[in-house]
Amino acid sequence: MRDGEDAGGGVGAGGAIGVLVVDDDFRVARVHRAYVERVDSFRVVGVAGSGEQALRAVGELRPDLVLLDLYLPDVFGLDVIPRLRTARHDCDVMVVSAAREADAVRSAVRHGVVDYLLKPFDFEDLRGRLERYAVQRGVLRDTVVRGQADVDRALAGAALPVPSVTPRRPVRLPKGMSAETAGLVERTLREAEGSLSASECARLTGVSRVSARRYLEYFHMVGAAEVSLRYGATGRPERRYRFVERGRGRALGDAPPSTPAAQGSARWGPL
C-alpha cells in the first residue's frame, strides 16, 4: 500500500463503489486513481504496487473492485486472483494492462474478470467500463432467481427482465437510479428518429452526460436498447443507442401512441 491511501472500508460514503488500484508504476497508478475518482459513485480506497501488497490491501480495505495490472514485480497479476478466492475475498477484478497476448486474455476470462482494458487508455475509456460495471453490479445485486430465464439473464450480465410494455409490473431499478429519470431517458430514446448518443440524450433531457450514459448503458444491459458504433475521422467510435422491444427487432417508437409503450415512466417502479 502507498502513502495517501484510505484507511477505511471498501465502500465509501454514500454507498460508493470502493476501488483498489494495483500498478507497479506509481505515476501510472496516480493517473488511474485520478480517473476513478472523477467517476460518480466510485472511490479509490487504496493503491498497491505488487501482488503481495494487493493481497494485503484487499484483506485490510475490502474493496468492491480491483483494477489489476498484470506485469507486477513479484507475480503475474492473474496469479493474484485465485489467491484472493482462496482467502474468500469476493471483490471483482478488472484487468488494466498492456498485455495483448491472446493467452493472457483467455486466462483472464477463465479467472472471471469483469473487464479487460488495454493500456494506454484515456479517461473516457475507463469511465465507460466503470459505468457499465456499476450497472451490472446493481442489476446482479437485485436479481431474484425464479427460474432458468433469470439464471440465463444473470449469466449474460443482465439479471433483470427487459422492461415490460405494460405498466402493471414496475421494474426495480439499480440503487442510485430514479424512475423519473429512467422514464425521461426512455421516452427520449423512443421518440428519437434513429439512434442517440449520450451527449445528444443529455441535451434533450437536461440531465448530465454522465447520468444519460449510465441510464443508456442500463437499458442496453437489460436488453431494452441496442448499441451501434459510429466511426468518425479521428478519435474513439461514438456509442449510439436505440430503444428496442426484444424479440420484435424493432424500436418501441414504432408502436402506435395509444399503446402502453407510450405511457412513459409508469412501469419504472420505486427504488
PDB file of C-alpha atoms in Angstrom:
ATOM      1  CA  MET A   1       0.000   0.000   0.000  1.00  0.00           C
ATOM      2  CA  ARG A   2       1.141   3.537  -0.642  1.00  0.00           C
ATOM      3  CA  ASP A   3       1.115   6.832   1.169  1.00  0.00           C
ATOM      4  CA  GLY A   4      -2.152   8.696   0.919  1.00  0.00           C
ATOM      5  CA  GLU A   5      -4.409   5.678   0.717  1.00  0.00           C
ATOM      6  CA  ASP A   6      -7.545   5.494   2.785  1.00  0.00           C
ATOM      7  CA  ALA A   7      -7.697   3.531   5.990  1.00  0.00           C
ATOM      8  CA  GLY A   8     -11.419   2.976   5.924  1.00  0.00           C
ATOM      9  CA  GLY A   9     -13.564   0.245   4.470  1.00  0.00           C
ATOM     10  CA  GLY A  10     -14.010  -0.560   0.828  1.00  0.00           C
ATOM     11  CA  VAL A  11     -17.360   1.129   0.358  1.00  0.00           C
ATOM     12  CA  GLY A  12     -17.135   4.888   0.536  1.00  0.00           C
ATOM     13  CA  ALA A  13     -19.560   7.463   1.811  1.00  0.00           C
ATOM     14  CA  GLY A  14     -22.989   7.314   0.270  1.00  0.00           C
ATOM     15  CA  GLY A  15     -22.539   3.726  -0.869  1.00  0.00           C
ATOM     16  CA  ALA A  16     -19.746   4.479  -3.340  1.00  0.00           C
ATOM     17  CA  ILE A  17     -18.022   1.534  -5.001  1.00  0.00           C
ATOM     18  CA  GLY A  18     -14.611   1.091  -3.383  1.00  0.00           C
ATOM     19  CA  VAL A  19     -11.701   0.546  -5.787  1.00  0.00           C
ATOM     20  CA  LEU A  20      -8.162  -0.707  -5.202  1.00  0.00           C
ATOM     21  CA  VAL A  21      -5.670   0.380  -7.883  1.00  0.00           C
ATOM     22  CA  VAL A  22      -2.834  -2.115  -8.456  1.00  0.00           C
ATOM     23  CA  ASP A  23       0.108  -0.981 -10.600  1.00  0.00           C
ATOM     24  CA  ASP A  24       3.859  -1.132 -10.061  1.00  0.00           C
ATOM     25  CA  ASP A  25       4.419   2.280 -11.687  1.00  0.00           C
ATOM     26  CA  PHE A  26       3.396   4.885  -9.125  1.00  0.00           C
ATOM     27  CA  ARG A  27       2.932   7.521 -11.816  1.00  0.00           C
ATOM     28  CA  VAL A  28       0.511   5.331 -13.752  1.00  0.00           C
ATOM     29  CA  ALA A  29      -1.264   4.382 -10.526  1.00  0.00           C
ATOM     30  CA  ARG A  30      -1.676   8.065  -9.706  1.00  0.00           C
ATOM     31  CA  VAL A  31      -3.274   8.730 -13.093  1.00  0.00           C
ATOM     32  CA  HIS A  32      -5.619   5.752 -12.770  1.00  0.00           C
ATOM     33  CA  ARG A  33      -6.602   6.841  -9.279  1.00  0.00           C
ATOM     34  CA  ALA A  34      -7.452  10.310 -10.572  1.00  0.00           C
ATOM     35  CA  TYR A  35      -9.528   8.793 -13.385  1.00  0.00           C
ATOM     36  CA  VAL A  36     -11.531   6.596 -10.997  1.00  0.00           C
ATOM     37  CA  GLU A  37     -12.265   9.432  -8.605  1.00  0.00           C
ATOM     38  CA  ARG A  38     -13.727  11.503 -11.439  1.00  0.00           C
ATOM     39  CA  VAL A  39     -16.467   8.893 -11.965  1.00  0.00           C
ATOM     40  CA  ASP A  40     -19.654   9.266  -9.954  1.00  0.00           C
ATOM     41  CA  SER A  41     -20.275   6.541  -7.343  1.00  0.00           C
ATOM     42  CA  PHE A  42     -16.648   5.351  -7.323  1.00  0.00           C
ATOM     43  CA  ARG A  43     -13.983   5.973  -4.680  1.00  0.00           C
ATOM     44  CA  VAL A  44     -10.382   4.767  -4.532  1.00  0.00           C
ATOM     45  CA  VAL A  45      -9.693   3.169  -1.155  1.00  0.00           C
ATOM     46  CA  GLY A  46      -6.056   2.266  -1.753  1.00  0.00           C
ATOM     47  CA  VAL A  47      -3.139   1.732  -4.115  1.00  0.00           C
ATOM     48  CA  ALA A  48      -0.805  -1.278  -4.265  1.00  0.00           C
ATOM     49  CA  GLY A  49       2.409  -1.765  -6.234  1.00  0.00           C
ATOM     50  CA  SER A  50       2.847  -5.551  -6.151  1.00  0.00           C
ATOM     51  CA  GLY A  51       0.867  -8.760  -5.898  1.00  0.00           C
ATOM     52  CA  GLU A  52       1.665  -9.213  -2.206  1.00  0.00           C
ATOM     53  CA  GLN A  53       0.698  -5.626  -1.443  1.00  0.00           C
ATOM     54  CA  ALA A  54      -2.548  -6.132  -3.356  1.00  0.00           C
ATOM     55  CA  LEU A  55      -3.422  -9.224  -1.310  1.00  0.00           C
ATOM     56  CA  ARG A  56      -2.767  -7.403   1.966  1.00  0.00           C
ATOM     57  CA  ALA A  57      -4.673  -4.335   0.804  1.00  0.00           C
ATOM     58  CA  VAL A  58      -7.740  -6.360  -0.180  1.00  0.00           C
ATOM     59  CA  GLY A  59      -7.741  -8.021   3.243  1.00  0.00           C
ATOM     60  CA  GLU A  60      -7.482  -4.700   5.061  1.00  0.00           C
ATOM     61  CA  LEU A  61      -9.544  -2.375   2.859  1.00  0.00           C
ATOM     62  CA  ARG A  62     -12.180  -4.762   1.445  1.00  0.00           C
ATOM     63  CA  PRO A  63     -12.623  -3.034  -1.933  1.00  0.00           C
ATOM     64  CA  ASP A  64     -15.514  -3.881  -4.213  1.00  0.00           C
ATOM     65  CA  LEU A  65     -13.380  -3.715  -7.350  1.00  0.00           C
ATOM     66  CA  VAL A  66      -9.663  -4.212  -8.047  1.00  0.00           C
ATOM     67  CA  LEU A  67      -8.065  -2.534 -11.068  1.00  0.00           C
ATOM     68  CA  LEU A  68      -5.304  -5.068 -11.656  1.00  0.00           C
ATOM     69  CA  ASP A  69      -2.178  -4.639 -13.740  1.00  0.00           C
ATOM     70  CA  LEU A  70      -0.654  -7.921 -14.949  1.00  0.00           C
ATOM     71  CA  TYR A  71       3.029  -7.017 -15.094  1.00  0.00           C
ATOM     72  CA  LEU A  72       3.827  -6.830 -11.389  1.00  0.00           C
ATOM     73  CA  PRO A  73       7.336  -7.092  -9.899  1.00  0.00           C
ATOM     74  CA  ASP A  74       6.708 -10.232  -7.824  1.00  0.00           C
ATOM     75  CA  VAL A  75       3.952 -12.231  -9.553  1.00  0.00           C
ATOM     76  CA  PHE A  76       1.949 -12.257 -12.746  1.00  0.00           C
ATOM     77  CA  GLY A  77      -1.221 -10.303 -11.992  1.00  0.00           C
ATOM     78  CA  LEU A  78      -3.644 -13.100 -12.843  1.00  0.00           C
ATOM     79  CA  ASP A  79      -1.987 -15.306 -10.214  1.00  0.00           C
ATOM     80  CA  VAL A  80      -3.343 -12.905  -7.598  1.00  0.00           C
ATOM     81  CA  ILE A  81      -6.960 -13.776  -8.399  1.00  0.00           C
ATOM     82  CA  PRO A  82      -7.015 -17.428  -7.184  1.00  0.00           C
ATOM     83  CA  ARG A  83      -5.236 -16.340  -4.019  1.00  0.00           C
ATOM     84  CA  LEU A  84      -7.992 -13.783  -3.440  1.00  0.00           C
ATOM     85  CA  ARG A  85     -10.605 -16.503  -3.842  1.00  0.00           C
ATOM     86  CA  THR A  86      -8.736 -18.885  -1.552  1.00  0.00           C
ATOM     87  CA  ALA A  87      -8.791 -16.143   1.075  1.00  0.00           C
ATOM     88  CA  ARG A  88     -12.550 -15.823   0.420  1.00  0.00           C
ATOM     89  CA  HIS A  89     -12.413 -12.260  -0.847  1.00  0.00           C
ATOM     90  CA  ASP A  90     -15.345 -11.701  -3.200  1.00  0.00           C
ATOM     91  CA  CYS A  91     -14.160  -8.459  -4.801  1.00  0.00           C
ATOM     92  CA  ASP A  92     -14.462  -8.115  -8.561  1.00  0.00           C
ATOM     93  CA  VAL A  93     -11.375  -7.713 -10.738  1.00  0.00           C
ATOM     94  CA  MET A  94     -10.928  -5.546 -13.828  1.00  0.00           C
ATOM     95  CA  VAL A  95      -7.647  -6.038 -15.684  1.00  0.00           C
ATOM     96  CA  VAL A  96      -5.893  -2.865 -16.850  1.00  0.00           C
ATOM     97  CA  SER A  97      -2.730  -3.926 -18.628  1.00  0.00           C
ATOM     98  CA  ALA A  98      -0.548  -3.634 -21.701  1.00  0.00           C
ATOM     99  CA  ALA A  99      -0.638  -7.435 -22.060  1.00  0.00           C
ATOM    100  CA  ARG A 100      -2.053  -8.087 -25.531  1.00  0.00           C
ATOM    101  CA  GLU A 101      -1.298 -11.795 -25.751  1.00  0.00           C
ATOM    102  CA  ALA A 102      -4.311 -13.933 -26.546  1.00  0.00           C
ATOM    103  CA  ASP A 103      -3.336 -16.377 -23.802  1.00  0.00           C
ATOM    104  CA  ALA A 104      -3.447 -13.589 -21.224  1.00  0.00           C
ATOM    105  CA  VAL A 105      -6.907 -12.520 -22.364  1.00  0.00           C
ATOM    106  CA  ARG A 106      -8.213 -16.111 -22.365  1.00  0.00           C
ATOM    107  CA  SER A 107      -6.759 -16.723 -18.918  1.00  0.00           C
ATOM    108  CA  ALA A 108      -8.309 -13.519 -17.611  1.00  0.00           C
ATOM    109  CA  VAL A 109     -11.715 -14.651 -18.857  1.00  0.00           C
ATOM    110  CA  ARG A 110     -11.265 -18.040 -17.167  1.00  0.00           C
ATOM    111  CA  HIS A 111     -10.439 -16.247 -13.926  1.00  0.00           C
ATOM    112  CA  GLY A 112     -13.741 -14.367 -14.094  1.00  0.00           C
ATOM    113  CA  VAL A 113     -12.564 -10.784 -14.601  1.00  0.00           C
ATOM    114  CA  VAL A 114     -15.368  -8.304 -15.222  1.00  0.00           C
ATOM    115  CA  ASP A 115     -13.462  -6.430 -17.946  1.00  0.00           C
ATOM    116  CA  TYR A 116     -10.082  -6.165 -19.672  1.00  0.00           C
ATOM    117  CA  LEU A 117      -8.804  -2.725 -20.658  1.00  0.00           C
ATOM    118  CA  LEU A 118      -5.605  -2.326 -22.644  1.00  0.00           C
ATOM    119  CA  LYS A 119      -3.050   0.324 -21.761  1.00  0.00           C
ATOM    120  CA  PRO A 120      -2.631   3.064 -22.633  1.00  0.00           C
ATOM    121  CA  PHE A 121      -6.187   4.308 -22.259  1.00  0.00           C
ATOM    122  CA  ASP A 122      -7.804   7.652 -21.548  1.00  0.00           C
ATOM    123  CA  PHE A 123     -10.369   8.720 -19.006  1.00  0.00           C
ATOM    124  CA  GLU A 124     -13.348   8.118 -21.302  1.00  0.00           C
ATOM    125  CA  ASP A 125     -12.233   4.527 -21.936  1.00  0.00           C
ATOM    126  CA  LEU A 126     -12.131   3.734 -18.232  1.00  0.00           C
ATOM    127  CA  ARG A 127     -15.237   5.713 -17.358  1.00  0.00           C
ATOM    128  CA  GLY A 128     -17.385   3.782 -19.815  1.00  0.00           C
ATOM    129  CA  ARG A 129     -16.277   0.475 -18.344  1.00  0.00           C
ATOM    130  CA  LEU A 130     -16.737   1.617 -14.761  1.00  0.00           C
ATOM    131  CA  GLU A 131     -20.239   2.875 -15.517  1.00  0.00           C
ATOM    132  CA  ARG A 132     -21.096  -0.416 -17.198  1.00  0.00           C
ATOM    133  CA  TYR A 133     -19.722  -2.298 -14.200  1.00  0.00           C
ATOM    134  CA  ALA A 134     -21.829  -0.197 -11.822  1.00  0.00           C
ATOM    135  CA  VAL A 135     -24.956  -1.067 -13.800  1.00  0.00           C
ATOM    136  CA  GLN A 136     -24.084  -4.778 -13.883  1.00  0.00           C
ATOM    137  CA  ARG A 137     -23.341  -4.752 -10.169  1.00  0.00           C
ATOM    138  CA  GLY A 138     -26.686  -3.137  -9.366  1.00  0.00           C
ATOM    139  CA  VAL A 139     -28.623  -5.484 -11.628  1.00  0.00           C
ATOM    140  CA  LEU A 140     -26.968  -8.628 -10.280  1.00  0.00           C
ATOM    141  CA  ARG A 141     -27.324  -7.472  -6.678  1.00  0.00           C
ATOM    142  CA  ASP A 142     -31.065  -7.043  -7.040  1.00  0.00           C
ATOM    143  CA  THR A 143     -31.783 -10.185  -9.065  1.00  0.00           C
ATOM    144  CA  VAL A 144     -34.257 -12.773  -7.819  1.00  0.00           C
ATOM    145  CA  VAL A 145     -33.988 -16.238  -9.400  1.00  0.00           C
ATOM    146  CA  ARG A 146     -37.407 -17.708 -10.068  1.00  0.00           C
ATOM    147  CA  GLY A 147     -36.431 -19.963 -12.942  1.00  0.00           C
ATOM    148  CA  GLN A 148     -33.952 -20.732 -15.697  1.00  0.00           C
ATOM    149  CA  ALA A 149     -34.656 -17.480 -17.550  1.00  0.00           C
ATOM    150  CA  ASP A 150     -33.453 -15.485 -14.549  1.00  0.00           C
ATOM    151  CA  VAL A 151     -30.292 -17.604 -14.352  1.00  0.00           C
ATOM    152  CA  ASP A 152     -29.641 -17.103 -18.062  1.00  0.00           C
ATOM    153  CA  ARG A 153     -30.021 -13.349 -17.734  1.00  0.00           C
ATOM    154  CA  ALA A 154     -27.688 -13.273 -14.727  1.00  0.00           C
ATOM    155  CA  LEU A 155     -25.020 -15.222 -16.593  1.00  0.00           C
ATOM    156  CA  ALA A 156     -25.395 -12.837 -19.519  1.00  0.00           C
ATOM    157  CA  GLY A 157     -24.724  -9.896 -17.211  1.00  0.00           C
ATOM    158  CA  ALA A 158     -28.320  -8.638 -17.176  1.00  0.00           C
ATOM    159  CA  ALA A 159     -30.281 -10.147 -14.321  1.00  0.00           C
ATOM    160  CA  LEU A 160     -33.429  -8.060 -14.674  1.00  0.00           C
ATOM    161  CA  PRO A 161     -36.011  -8.754 -17.352  1.00  0.00           C
ATOM    162  CA  VAL A 162     -36.483  -6.447 -20.291  1.00  0.00           C
ATOM    163  CA  PRO A 163     -38.882  -3.673 -19.229  1.00  0.00           C
ATOM    164  CA  SER A 164     -42.421  -4.764 -19.953  1.00  0.00           C
ATOM    165  CA  VAL A 165     -44.524  -2.810 -22.426  1.00  0.00           C
ATOM    166  CA  THR A 166     -47.319  -2.811 -19.866  1.00  0.00           C
ATOM    167  CA  PRO A 167     -47.254  -0.613 -16.757  1.00  0.00           C
ATOM    168  CA  ARG A 168     -48.681  -3.286 -14.452  1.00  0.00           C
ATOM    169  CA  ARG A 169     -45.391  -4.711 -13.156  1.00  0.00           C
ATOM    170  CA  PRO A 170     -42.860  -1.979 -12.277  1.00  0.00           C
ATOM    171  CA  VAL A 171     -39.188  -2.813 -12.832  1.00  0.00           C
ATOM    172  CA  ARG A 172     -36.933  -2.272  -9.834  1.00  0.00           C
ATOM    173  CA  LEU A 173     -34.047  -0.039 -10.849  1.00  0.00           C
ATOM    174  CA  PRO A 174     -30.485  -0.321  -9.501  1.00  0.00           C
ATOM    175  CA  LYS A 175     -29.644   1.788  -6.468  1.00  0.00           C
ATOM    176  CA  GLY A 176     -28.999   5.423  -7.331  1.00  0.00           C
ATOM    177  CA  MET A 177     -31.258   5.460 -10.390  1.00  0.00           C
ATOM    178  CA  SER A 178     -34.664   7.121 -10.309  1.00  0.00           C
ATOM    179  CA  ALA A 179     -37.879   6.068 -12.017  1.00  0.00           C
ATOM    180  CA  GLU A 180     -38.469   9.625 -13.191  1.00  0.00           C
ATOM    181  CA  THR A 181     -35.113   9.899 -14.962  1.00  0.00           C
ATOM    182  CA  ALA A 182     -35.404   6.379 -16.376  1.00  0.00           C
ATOM    183  CA  GLY A 183     -38.781   7.280 -17.843  1.00  0.00           C
ATOM    184  CA  LEU A 184     -37.438  10.540 -19.244  1.00  0.00           C
ATOM    185  CA  VAL A 185     -34.488   8.844 -20.942  1.00  0.00           C
ATOM    186  CA  GLU A 186     -36.733   6.043 -22.201  1.00  0.00           C
ATOM    187  CA  ARG A 187     -39.211   8.463 -23.759  1.00  0.00           C
ATOM    188  CA  THR A 188     -36.391  10.425 -25.348  1.00  0.00           C
ATOM    189  CA  LEU A 189     -34.927   7.273 -26.873  1.00  0.00           C
ATOM    190  CA  ARG A 190     -38.302   6.051 -28.072  1.00  0.00           C
ATOM    191  CA  GLU A 191     -39.212   9.349 -29.694  1.00  0.00           C
ATOM    192  CA  ALA A 192     -35.834   9.864 -31.364  1.00  0.00           C
ATOM    193  CA  GLU A 193     -35.513   9.459 -35.099  1.00  0.00           C
ATOM    194  CA  GLY A 194     -32.894   6.751 -35.279  1.00  0.00           C
ATOM    195  CA  SER A 195     -30.294   6.489 -32.540  1.00  0.00           C
ATOM    196  CA  LEU A 196     -28.908   8.854 -29.901  1.00  0.00           C
ATOM    197  CA  SER A 197     -25.506   9.377 -28.348  1.00  0.00           C
ATOM    198  CA  ALA A 198     -25.134  10.051 -24.628  1.00  0.00           C
ATOM    199  CA  SER A 199     -24.369  13.700 -25.376  1.00  0.00           C
ATOM    200  CA  GLU A 200     -27.475  14.085 -27.533  1.00  0.00           C
ATOM    201  CA  CYS A 201     -29.635  12.373 -24.927  1.00  0.00           C
ATOM    202  CA  ALA A 202     -28.225  14.657 -22.214  1.00  0.00           C
ATOM    203  CA  ARG A 203     -29.024  17.743 -24.285  1.00  0.00           C
ATOM    204  CA  LEU A 204     -32.583  16.592 -24.979  1.00  0.00           C
ATOM    205  CA  THR A 205     -33.363  15.527 -21.407  1.00  0.00           C
ATOM    206  CA  GLY A 206     -31.460  18.165 -19.453  1.00  0.00           C
ATOM    207  CA  VAL A 207     -29.569  15.599 -17.354  1.00  0.00           C
ATOM    208  CA  SER A 208     -25.782  15.418 -17.250  1.00  0.00           C
ATOM    209  CA  ARG A 209     -23.918  13.433 -19.892  1.00  0.00           C
ATOM    210  CA  VAL A 210     -22.644  11.065 -17.180  1.00  0.00           C
ATOM    211  CA  SER A 211     -26.187  10.356 -15.983  1.00  0.00           C
ATOM    212  CA  ALA A 212     -27.524   9.973 -19.513  1.00  0.00           C
ATOM    213  CA  ARG A 213     -24.828   7.443 -20.328  1.00  0.00           C
ATOM    214  CA  ARG A 214     -25.491   5.480 -17.140  1.00  0.00           C
ATOM    215  CA  TYR A 215     -29.189   5.112 -17.934  1.00  0.00           C
ATOM    216  CA  LEU A 216     -28.473   4.319 -21.579  1.00  0.00           C
ATOM    217  CA  GLU A 217     -25.994   1.621 -20.566  1.00  0.00           C
ATOM    218  CA  TYR A 218     -28.561   0.235 -18.128  1.00  0.00           C
ATOM    219  CA  PHE A 219     -31.146  -0.049 -20.900  1.00  0.00           C
ATOM    220  CA  HIS A 220     -28.538  -1.780 -23.042  1.00  0.00           C
ATOM    221  CA  MET A 221     -27.605  -4.114 -20.186  1.00  0.00           C
ATOM    222  CA  VAL A 222     -31.188  -5.311 -19.666  1.00  0.00           C
ATOM    223  CA  GLY A 223     -31.730  -5.705 -23.406  1.00  0.00           C
ATOM    224  CA  ALA A 224     -34.053  -2.743 -23.820  1.00  0.00           C
ATOM    225  CA  ALA A 225     -31.700  -0.795 -26.083  1.00  0.00           C
ATOM    226  CA  GLU A 226     -29.289  -1.765 -28.807  1.00  0.00           C
ATOM    227  CA  VAL A 227     -25.896  -0.128 -29.299  1.00  0.00           C
ATOM    228  CA  SER A 228     -24.127   0.706 -32.523  1.00  0.00           C
ATOM    229  CA  LEU A 229     -20.781   2.400 -33.119  1.00  0.00           C
ATOM    230  CA  ARG A 230     -20.339   5.422 -35.315  1.00  0.00           C
ATOM    231  CA  TYR A 231     -16.796   5.942 -36.544  1.00  0.00           C
ATOM    232  CA  GLY A 232     -15.585   9.467 -37.223  1.00  0.00           C
ATOM    233  CA  ALA A 233     -12.492  10.728 -38.944  1.00  0.00           C
ATOM    234  CA  THR A 234     -10.472  10.662 -35.713  1.00  0.00           C
ATOM    235  CA  GLY A 235     -10.772   9.526 -32.125  1.00  0.00           C
ATOM    236  CA  ARG A 236     -12.810   6.762 -30.495  1.00  0.00           C
ATOM    237  CA  PRO A 237     -16.026   5.484 -32.087  1.00  0.00           C
ATOM    238  CA  GLU A 238     -19.201   7.030 -30.705  1.00  0.00           C
ATOM    239  CA  ARG A 239     -21.662   4.721 -28.937  1.00  0.00           C
ATOM    240  CA  ARG A 240     -25.215   5.269 -30.155  1.00  0.00           C
ATOM    241  CA  TYR A 241     -28.345   3.843 -28.562  1.00  0.00           C
ATOM    242  CA  ARG A 242     -31.733   2.839 -29.953  1.00  0.00           C
ATOM    243  CA  PHE A 243     -34.636   1.646 -27.810  1.00  0.00           C
ATOM    244  CA  VAL A 244     -35.919  -1.745 -28.911  1.00  0.00           C
ATOM    245  CA  GLU A 245     -38.518  -4.288 -27.961  1.00  0.00           C
ATOM    246  CA  ARG A 246     -36.697  -7.582 -27.535  1.00  0.00           C
ATOM    247  CA  GLY A 247     -37.943 -10.346 -29.759  1.00  0.00           C
ATOM    248  CA  ARG A 248     -39.596  -7.994 -32.247  1.00  0.00           C
ATOM    249  CA  GLY A 249     -36.467  -6.496 -33.830  1.00  0.00           C
ATOM    250  CA  ARG A 250     -37.959  -3.001 -33.966  1.00  0.00           C
ATOM    251  CA  ALA A 251     -37.895   0.122 -31.886  1.00  0.00           C
ATOM    252  CA  LEU A 252     -40.676   0.730 -29.410  1.00  0.00           C
ATOM    253  CA  GLY A 253     -41.112   4.044 -31.134  1.00  0.00           C
ATOM    254  CA  ASP A 254     -42.814   2.162 -33.965  1.00  0.00           C
ATOM    255  CA  ALA A 255     -45.707   1.332 -31.655  1.00  0.00           C
ATOM    256  CA  PRO A 256     -48.853   3.463 -32.013  1.00  0.00           C
ATOM    257  CA  PRO A 257     -49.096   6.296 -29.454  1.00  0.00           C
ATOM    258  CA  SER A 258     -52.208   4.724 -27.938  1.00  0.00           C
ATOM    259  CA  THR A 259     -50.355   1.583 -26.817  1.00  0.00           C
ATOM    260  CA  PRO A 260     -48.975   1.112 -23.285  1.00  0.00           C
ATOM    261  CA  ALA A 261     -45.477   1.712 -24.740  1.00  0.00           C
ATOM    262  CA  ALA A 262     -46.363   5.402 -24.837  1.00  0.00           C
ATOM    263  CA  GLN A 263     -47.021   5.608 -21.118  1.00  0.00           C
ATOM    264  CA  GLY A 264     -43.540   6.811 -20.192  1.00  0.00           C
ATOM    265  CA  SER A 265     -42.173   6.036 -16.761  1.00  0.00           C
ATOM    266  CA  ALA A 266     -45.287   4.364 -15.369  1.00  0.00           C
ATOM    267  CA  ARG A 267     -43.661   0.943 -15.417  1.00  0.00           C
ATOM    268  CA  TRP A 268     -40.462   2.031 -13.651  1.00  0.00           C
ATOM    269  CA  GLY A 269     -41.064   1.210 -10.001  1.00  0.00           C
ATOM    270  CA  PRO A 270     -39.702   2.900  -6.884  1.00  0.00           C
ATOM    271  CA  LEU A 271     -36.145   2.278  -5.752  1.00  0.00           C
TER     272      LEU A 271
END
